[in-house]
Amino acid sequence: MINRRQFVIGGAAAGGAAAITYTLVPGDSADTVPAPAPEATALRIDTGISPAMDEFLLSLEHTDTLGRAWLAGDGSGIGLAQLASTVAQRIDGSAADIAAATATRIQQDFAQGTLCDIEGWQLSLTECQLAALRVLAIEANPANRAVLAANEATPEAAANSPDGYTVGTIAPLQNWGPKKTAKGLAFNVQSDGHCGLWFQIAGAPAHAKIMIDGEIARTTIKGKVVTSGLFGKQKDHILSTPGTYEIALIDPIRKVKQPIGEFLVEESPAGQLPGGESIQLSDCTVGKWGPQKTQVGVALNEQPDGAMGVWVYISCLPHGARLRIGEDDLPITRTKFGFTTAIPKPLLEAPQNMPLHLVTPGDGQELAIGNLLIEEPE
Amino acid sequence: MIIDLEQQALEHNALRADVCIAGAGPAGIVLALELARARPDWHIVLCEAGGTGNATEAERDIYRMALGEKSYSVADICRRRRLGGTTAHWGGWSKPLDATDYEDNPAWDVPAWPITQAEVQRYMDSALAWTEITSTEFDLSRVRDTIAQHLLPLRVDGPITEHAFRFSPPTRFGTRYYNDINQQDNLTCLLHANLTRLDRAGERITQAEVKPLDGAAALITAEHFVLAMGGLETTRHLLNLRGEAAADGEGIFSDHLGRYFADHYGPRAGNLLAPEGLKYHRFSNDGQPIMPVLTFSADHIRKERQHNTCMTLNASSGEGSVLHQYGSQSGLNFKPGNYWQYQVQMIVEPRPNPLSRIHLTNERCALGLRRLKLDWQPHRDDFDSAYTFYQTLGGELSRTGLGRFQITRQNTAEHQARASGACHHLGTTRMAARPEDGVVDTDLKVFGSQNLYVASSSVFPRYGYSNPTLTIAALSVRLAQHLAGQKEAQA
Ligand SMILES: Cc1cc2nc3c(=O)[nH]c(=O)nc-3n(C[C@H](O)[C@H](O)[C@H](O)COP(=O)(O)OP(=O)(O)OC[C@H]3O[C@@H](n4cnc5c(N)ncnc54)[C@H](O)[C@@H]3O)c2cc1C
């Protein structure tokens, strides 16, 4: 018997990602023949617990990473039927309001200490199991593969496919940067740790996005300035892998891609940095350095003792040089490209523009590096 | 009047004063000016080791100290040897101690403050004026409405509450009060006047020897002597004064002298998932800086004998996290709205630990004083309590649908050992009601001495998490009033 109901759930992803429409096909019948989905983006979940539970699971967007993590750990080897039965014992699938029943169950989990630990997150066992159940149920239905593939064609996902876009013009680009860095060197580090990129683009539509190396990056558009950057795993990957990375502006609705240029990650400069007794500070030239900006009390690039790690490119480095910040001279560590140092957190407590100098205490020479801006957030 | 001993020697290399204060940081400057203004009939001498500019390498070398097993990575930057002392680069974070900071924790070895919060509070308005703090509302509940959208909707009777820090500009005492010091007729401030020796006759200090690094020594005789050279140097001088004598008596002979060294530090235990836009960090509220912090409630601290730990939060992108874009689903017991991830930073209340101490080594500095060895041993309970706090807060968030919490760094001895200090030197001349419990009495007079006082955060017997300078200034105002009145009474 085919007993099919269809639920259409519109879910707006948190963080402003595009809305995806799901179609749910509940039922437990083995002879169910999947009907052609009315929409290409329809996912089907059939846990056998209840249609309401399946509908609820479909609504749990952004839980799949969690679900997979639980299945890789505590839930390893568990099958759909077994997990569904476990969940059914914890949540009454026939409850009039499954969401409310689940929320209550989760509260109980926290009260009773029935927890699961995923990468250090202290979560309720119920939410871990629900996330995992959703993953297993989606994977269990072969039709979902097509749906997942079709979902690739949603604006955001399609943009990830190089073929999904036609090259064209979206808005005139005036300038952008930074255009390169060296391997392992974070650039333009922002307070949340991402490496910021800026673009001057007049008239970019509000929904336009920056695509880096084929992946859509978080993008903010304010007037003529578009900001984006390298985040999370992509940041780690790109910074650690010398090469060129394509940057483009995309219009996910019109499916237009406007190439911007290539971001270059150079090999770290090889060889030994000139240094020693004979080098004078005045012979040396300071290159890039960072972080150049932070917020009061926040140590970016945090070191084990809580200090802020700072790196400076320089063409040579006299013996015994130290970094002067305000009135303090800090020891430095010589590297292939220049040096690094650690600014103790108490020195970052007041909003100010702190001059950084390289000094050689013996002869009193000073070389300006730049100012570290310590800002107070609004 | 300000006299630089490097430029000009004193007539007969001697001065007579009613009160001689060693050290012109905030403790010494507030005390000296308050006292000079309260007693125009007195002559106050303020002896400062440094000048008006940065210390030379040779001067800095006087501070060089050995370290015990635990590193102290701020050792080289935690003190300034110049007029104004360490306020030449302090951050201005300010907050009076909380009520529980004054109370005994029955689980600890030593009593807390022998004076009440109200007693210190009497001098707080003056302390705020000295530190130029203009927004003076520290009770967050009174300003909560104006920033409620940036705070967690916490249960009123729950275990977690909030407090607020305020901020000094930060006042650089050496420049801000230079003219005041110079123009005060009955105050002589000697620069490059390193205190090198205190002469003792029975229970009285009779004179102090001060001198520039290369120059003639001067002798200051006075009725009262106050050591205001910062927590470490003040303790060092008292230990030098004790010399080889046994630590089996009162005051400088007390075994408490040099013990209970503490600094503020804390774990960065993990991340919170919590409603968007929280501002448990310093920010500008209508042009007035404020920093709300999360703490245990006073009831919880008392009932559970917890430490008074505080927490700040800083938003992070959460990219790459297993809970990226998680939250807000009501079915998963989230309150409606967007959720962000925040990095957690805690500042623990260090438990006074007798094993955490400063000793003298046999090496001497250019002034002939024995050097310090800092053997900082934070109590293991500090981190335990901080993690309990984090878990309690995380549990509250989880249960009430306000978020989740993640532990990225476990509560291990290694994690605790890596944490560095905040340059607050607390506890080594602790204040107590009885000589058996401390080094100075409730008037800040060294037990067993008739005329030697201490003005420093080293007298704090319980530390809280609040930065100390505001309370140091309040205690200096109090000491000034005490000395001014005491002398009158004697007359
Ligand atoms: C980077 C940094 C940031 C800080 N931020 C804050 C903050 O935000 N909030 C806060 O409350 N606190 C902060 N502090 C701590 C604050 O600076 C101290 O609490 C405060 O300065 C202590 O005042 P004091 O007068 O006791 O000692 P000090 O300021 O250290 O002054 C002691 C004075 O004694 C002099 N002296 C030393 N030896 C001798 C001698 N032998 N003879 C004569 N004079 C001597 C010194 O030259 C100095 O002038 C910070 C400290 C640092 C290092």
XYZ file of N, CA, C and O in Angstrom, chain B residues 41 56 171 187 205-206 214 227 249 270 327 412 427 474 490:
60
model
N 50.191 71.133 57.719
C 51.231 71.378 58.724
C 52.327 70.314 58.699
O 53.311 70.404 59.417
N 66.368 52.903 32.800
C 67.512 52.436 32.005
C 67.649 50.919 32.211
O 67.032 50.343 33.116
N 44.542 56.464 33.479
C 45.323 57.553 34.062
C 46.784 57.137 34.210
O 47.071 56.118 34.832
N 55.053 68.840 50.179
C 55.417 67.512 49.682
C 56.721 67.629 48.897
O 56.837 68.453 47.987
N 60.966 52.267 62.963
C 61.906 52.583 61.884
C 62.360 54.011 62.150
O 61.520 54.907 62.365
N 63.644 54.214 62.134
C 64.145 55.550 62.473
C 64.484 56.361 61.229
O 64.245 57.558 61.181
N 74.080 55.961 40.767
C 75.457 56.455 40.893
C 75.386 57.792 41.618
O 75.244 58.814 40.974
N 55.742 51.787 52.844
C 56.320 51.123 51.671
C 55.223 50.987 50.626
O 54.206 50.329 50.870
N 57.943 35.043 64.179
C 57.342 36.082 65.021
C 56.232 36.824 64.306
O 55.480 36.234 63.537
N 37.084 26.837 26.386
C 36.357 26.364 25.219
C 35.481 27.422 24.609
O 35.798 28.619 24.655
N 21.787 25.634 16.250
C 21.037 26.491 17.176
C 19.773 27.005 16.527
O 19.557 26.843 15.326
N 43.608 20.393 33.083
C 44.793 19.601 33.439
C 45.826 20.504 34.107
O 45.807 21.721 33.940
N 48.937 39.535 47.879
C 48.918 38.576 48.979
C 50.135 38.411 49.857
O 50.042 37.787 50.915
N 41.856 53.168 46.862
C 40.927 53.363 47.986
C 41.646 53.129 49.323
O 41.475 53.895 50.281
N 47.823 61.904 68.526
C 49.052 61.854 69.333
C 49.402 63.219 69.918
O 49.765 63.345 71.071
